[in-house]
Every structure is written in C-alpha cells, then in structure tokens.
Amino acid sequence: MDRVALRGLKGHGHHGVFPEERETGQTFVVDVVLGLDTRPAAADDDLTKTVHYGILAEEVVGVVEGEPVDLIETLAERIAAVCLKNEIVAEVEVCVHKPGAPITVPFDDVTVTINRSRA
C-alpha cells in the first residue's frame, strides 16, 4: 500500500463542549495519511488515477470549518469519511490536533488519531 500524506492542514472551527469554544472557535490542525495504489497513476502520469490532494485539502478544511461537534473524535470520523469518498483510497489515518484545548495545565497539543478502511 502506497501513502499520500497531507500534514498540518489548518482551519478555524467551533468544536468543543464548552460555550466559549463554540462562540469564539479555535485553530484545528489535521494530518491525513491515505493508503492507495499509486502505480496506475505513475504508469500513465495521470492525475485522474490518484488523489488530487489540493482538492482533498480543501474538503478536509471544509469539514473543520463546517458544522460544529462536541468531540474531536467525531471531527476525525467526518474527515475520514470525506477521504474514503474517493474510491481509490483504501484506508486513511486521520490525526486531529487541538492545540488550544481548554486544559488548565501547560501542554503542547491534544490529538485524536483514527484509522479507517473500506474493509
């Protein structure tokens, strides 16, 4: 299985369980790693036989900036579903970073990472 990765996609979302998170929002960062067979695209040098990562990046950020959810686990699921809409993608790993999470002690980041596949 080959890999195509998009790392550090940023969007301003209003996700969280606290009212202030919903009101002001914050920056979320997303990494996606797609599992697919890139050989057909490489053999023919044909973009239509692989994932157009520019379009996918816009779709992922659209989810982040879209309908608010309480949990970043839910956000990760929605992003995985968008990635798997592309029939060539067999599996996806999604990592959602919430560096501005409302935590009362010093920290660098909060992440949720999920792996989803067609099977």
PDB file of C-alpha atoms in Angstrom:
ATOM      1  CA  MET A   1       0.000   0.000   0.000  1.00  0.00           C
ATOM      2  CA  ASP A   2       1.397   3.373  -1.013  1.00  0.00           C
ATOM      3  CA  ARG A   3       0.907   6.503   1.089  1.00  0.00           C
ATOM      4  CA  VAL A   4      -0.080  10.055   0.263  1.00  0.00           C
ATOM      5  CA  ALA A   5       0.093  12.389   3.257  1.00  0.00           C
ATOM      6  CA  LEU A   6      -1.188  15.877   3.924  1.00  0.00           C
ATOM      7  CA  ARG A   7       0.184  17.287   7.159  1.00  0.00           C
ATOM      8  CA  GLY A   8      -0.600  20.473   9.024  1.00  0.00           C
ATOM      9  CA  LEU A   9      -3.872  21.406   7.350  1.00  0.00           C
ATOM     10  CA  LYS A  10      -5.311  24.292   9.376  1.00  0.00           C
ATOM     11  CA  GLY A  11      -8.849  25.531   9.796  1.00  0.00           C
ATOM     12  CA  HIS A  12     -10.780  27.636  12.281  1.00  0.00           C
ATOM     13  CA  GLY A  13     -13.526  25.550  13.828  1.00  0.00           C
ATOM     14  CA  HIS A  14     -16.073  25.889  16.622  1.00  0.00           C
ATOM     15  CA  HIS A  15     -15.800  22.384  18.060  1.00  0.00           C
ATOM     16  CA  GLY A  16     -15.913  21.560  21.743  1.00  0.00           C
ATOM     17  CA  VAL A  17     -18.226  21.026  24.675  1.00  0.00           C
ATOM     18  CA  PHE A  18     -17.771  24.439  26.301  1.00  0.00           C
ATOM     19  CA  PRO A  19     -19.783  27.514  25.218  1.00  0.00           C
ATOM     20  CA  GLU A  20     -16.638  29.620  24.733  1.00  0.00           C
ATOM     21  CA  GLU A  21     -15.254  27.030  22.301  1.00  0.00           C
ATOM     22  CA  ARG A  22     -18.438  27.208  20.268  1.00  0.00           C
ATOM     23  CA  GLU A  23     -18.570  31.021  20.344  1.00  0.00           C
ATOM     24  CA  THR A  24     -15.001  32.052  19.540  1.00  0.00           C
ATOM     25  CA  GLY A  25     -13.663  28.878  17.954  1.00  0.00           C
ATOM     26  CA  GLN A  26     -10.013  27.991  17.566  1.00  0.00           C
ATOM     27  CA  THR A  27      -7.495  26.645  15.097  1.00  0.00           C
ATOM     28  CA  PHE A  28      -7.514  22.904  14.498  1.00  0.00           C
ATOM     29  CA  VAL A  29      -4.693  21.139  12.679  1.00  0.00           C
ATOM     30  CA  VAL A  30      -5.259  17.946  10.706  1.00  0.00           C
ATOM     31  CA  ASP A  31      -2.920  15.330   9.275  1.00  0.00           C
ATOM     32  CA  VAL A  32      -4.237  12.701   6.887  1.00  0.00           C
ATOM     33  CA  VAL A  33      -2.330   9.728   5.503  1.00  0.00           C
ATOM     34  CA  LEU A  34      -4.072   7.943   2.655  1.00  0.00           C
ATOM     35  CA  GLY A  35      -3.400   4.338   1.707  1.00  0.00           C
ATOM     36  CA  LEU A  36      -3.782   3.664  -2.016  1.00  0.00           C
ATOM     37  CA  ASP A  37      -2.093   2.096  -5.006  1.00  0.00           C
ATOM     38  CA  THR A  38      -0.275   4.853  -6.894  1.00  0.00           C
ATOM     39  CA  ARG A  39       1.090   2.575  -9.628  1.00  0.00           C
ATOM     40  CA  PRO A  40      -1.686   3.230 -12.186  1.00  0.00           C
ATOM     41  CA  ALA A  41      -1.239   6.995 -11.852  1.00  0.00           C
ATOM     42  CA  ALA A  42       2.542   6.750 -12.035  1.00  0.00           C
ATOM     43  CA  ALA A  43       2.492   4.425 -15.049  1.00  0.00           C
ATOM     44  CA  ASP A  44       0.335   6.812 -17.070  1.00  0.00           C
ATOM     45  CA  ASP A  45       1.416  10.059 -15.353  1.00  0.00           C
ATOM     46  CA  ASP A  46      -2.320  10.671 -14.898  1.00  0.00           C
ATOM     47  CA  LEU A  47      -3.785  12.747 -12.084  1.00  0.00           C
ATOM     48  CA  THR A  48      -7.215  11.187 -12.582  1.00  0.00           C
ATOM     49  CA  LYS A  49      -5.805   7.844 -11.387  1.00  0.00           C
ATOM     50  CA  THR A  50      -4.731   9.145  -7.977  1.00  0.00           C
ATOM     51  CA  VAL A  51      -5.941  11.536  -5.299  1.00  0.00           C
ATOM     52  CA  HIS A  52      -5.973  15.235  -6.119  1.00  0.00           C
ATOM     53  CA  TYR A  53      -4.526  16.349  -2.802  1.00  0.00           C
ATOM     54  CA  GLY A  54      -5.278  20.023  -3.449  1.00  0.00           C
ATOM     55  CA  ILE A  55      -8.989  19.307  -3.660  1.00  0.00           C
ATOM     56  CA  LEU A  56      -8.836  16.907  -0.724  1.00  0.00           C
ATOM     57  CA  ALA A  57      -7.097  19.557   1.409  1.00  0.00           C
ATOM     58  CA  GLU A  58      -9.949  21.981   0.716  1.00  0.00           C
ATOM     59  CA  GLU A  59     -12.522  19.321   1.600  1.00  0.00           C
ATOM     60  CA  VAL A  60     -10.805  18.455   4.880  1.00  0.00           C
ATOM     61  CA  VAL A  61     -10.560  22.104   5.922  1.00  0.00           C
ATOM     62  CA  GLY A  62     -14.215  22.492   4.913  1.00  0.00           C
ATOM     63  CA  VAL A  63     -15.121  19.823   7.466  1.00  0.00           C
ATOM     64  CA  VAL A  64     -13.036  21.549  10.144  1.00  0.00           C
ATOM     65  CA  GLU A  65     -14.686  24.892   9.403  1.00  0.00           C
ATOM     66  CA  GLY A  66     -18.146  23.353   8.994  1.00  0.00           C
ATOM     67  CA  GLU A  67     -20.802  22.112  11.381  1.00  0.00           C
ATOM     68  CA  PRO A  68     -19.568  22.149  14.994  1.00  0.00           C
ATOM     69  CA  VAL A  69     -19.309  18.934  17.011  1.00  0.00           C
ATOM     70  CA  ASP A  70     -18.576  18.336  20.673  1.00  0.00           C
ATOM     71  CA  LEU A  71     -15.714  15.872  20.227  1.00  0.00           C
ATOM     72  CA  ILE A  72     -12.619  15.841  18.048  1.00  0.00           C
ATOM     73  CA  GLU A  73     -13.248  12.105  17.757  1.00  0.00           C
ATOM     74  CA  THR A  74     -16.408  12.983  15.808  1.00  0.00           C
ATOM     75  CA  LEU A  75     -14.492  15.500  13.721  1.00  0.00           C
ATOM     76  CA  ALA A  76     -11.896  12.845  12.867  1.00  0.00           C
ATOM     77  CA  GLU A  77     -14.655  10.429  11.784  1.00  0.00           C
ATOM     78  CA  ARG A  78     -16.151  13.049   9.469  1.00  0.00           C
ATOM     79  CA  ILE A  79     -12.773  13.766   7.929  1.00  0.00           C
ATOM     80  CA  ALA A  80     -12.104  10.050   7.414  1.00  0.00           C
ATOM     81  CA  ALA A  81     -15.453   9.714   5.624  1.00  0.00           C
ATOM     82  CA  VAL A  82     -14.514  12.546   3.248  1.00  0.00           C
ATOM     83  CA  CYS A  83     -11.187  10.877   2.468  1.00  0.00           C
ATOM     84  CA  LEU A  84     -12.802   7.488   1.829  1.00  0.00           C
ATOM     85  CA  LYS A  85     -15.302   9.027  -0.623  1.00  0.00           C
ATOM     86  CA  ASN A  86     -12.511   8.795  -3.170  1.00  0.00           C
ATOM     87  CA  GLU A  87     -12.822   5.214  -4.426  1.00  0.00           C
ATOM     88  CA  ILE A  88      -9.084   4.829  -4.966  1.00  0.00           C
ATOM     89  CA  VAL A  89      -8.410   5.384  -1.230  1.00  0.00           C
ATOM     90  CA  ALA A  90      -8.390   2.021   0.573  1.00  0.00           C
ATOM     91  CA  GLU A  91      -7.544   3.319   4.029  1.00  0.00           C
ATOM     92  CA  VAL A  92      -6.891   6.544   5.892  1.00  0.00           C
ATOM     93  CA  GLU A  93      -5.267   7.675   9.093  1.00  0.00           C
ATOM     94  CA  VAL A  94      -6.612  10.963  10.453  1.00  0.00           C
ATOM     95  CA  CYS A  95      -4.978  12.892  13.275  1.00  0.00           C
ATOM     96  CA  VAL A  96      -6.828  15.930  14.615  1.00  0.00           C
ATOM     97  CA  HIS A  97      -4.774  18.336  16.729  1.00  0.00           C
ATOM     98  CA  LYS A  98      -6.429  20.713  19.187  1.00  0.00           C
ATOM     99  CA  PRO A  99      -3.506  22.830  20.438  1.00  0.00           C
ATOM    100  CA  GLY A 100      -5.852  25.363  22.066  1.00  0.00           C
ATOM    101  CA  ALA A 101      -7.805  22.823  24.114  1.00  0.00           C
ATOM    102  CA  PRO A 102      -9.182  24.184  27.404  1.00  0.00           C
ATOM    103  CA  ILE A 103      -6.722  22.461  29.723  1.00  0.00           C
ATOM    104  CA  THR A 104      -5.607  24.128  32.962  1.00  0.00           C
ATOM    105  CA  VAL A 105      -2.006  22.851  32.970  1.00  0.00           C
ATOM    106  CA  PRO A 106       0.801  23.563  30.490  1.00  0.00           C
ATOM    107  CA  PHE A 107       0.681  21.304  27.408  1.00  0.00           C
ATOM    108  CA  ASP A 108       1.769  21.281  23.782  1.00  0.00           C
ATOM    109  CA  ASP A 109      -1.075  19.567  21.995  1.00  0.00           C
ATOM    110  CA  VAL A 110      -4.076  17.278  22.251  1.00  0.00           C
ATOM    111  CA  THR A 111      -4.620  14.811  19.412  1.00  0.00           C
ATOM    112  CA  VAL A 112      -7.010  12.080  18.393  1.00  0.00           C
ATOM    113  CA  THR A 113      -5.794   9.648  15.738  1.00  0.00           C
ATOM    114  CA  ILE A 114      -8.080   7.165  13.984  1.00  0.00           C
ATOM    115  CA  ASN A 115      -7.536   4.588  11.247  1.00  0.00           C
ATOM    116  CA  ARG A 116     -10.363   3.662   8.901  1.00  0.00           C
ATOM    117  CA  SER A 117     -10.553   1.438   5.837  1.00  0.00           C
ATOM    118  CA  ARG A 118     -13.064   0.214   3.314  1.00  0.00           C
ATOM    119  CA  ALA A 119     -12.879  -3.375   4.623  1.00  0.00           C
TER     120      ALA A 119
END
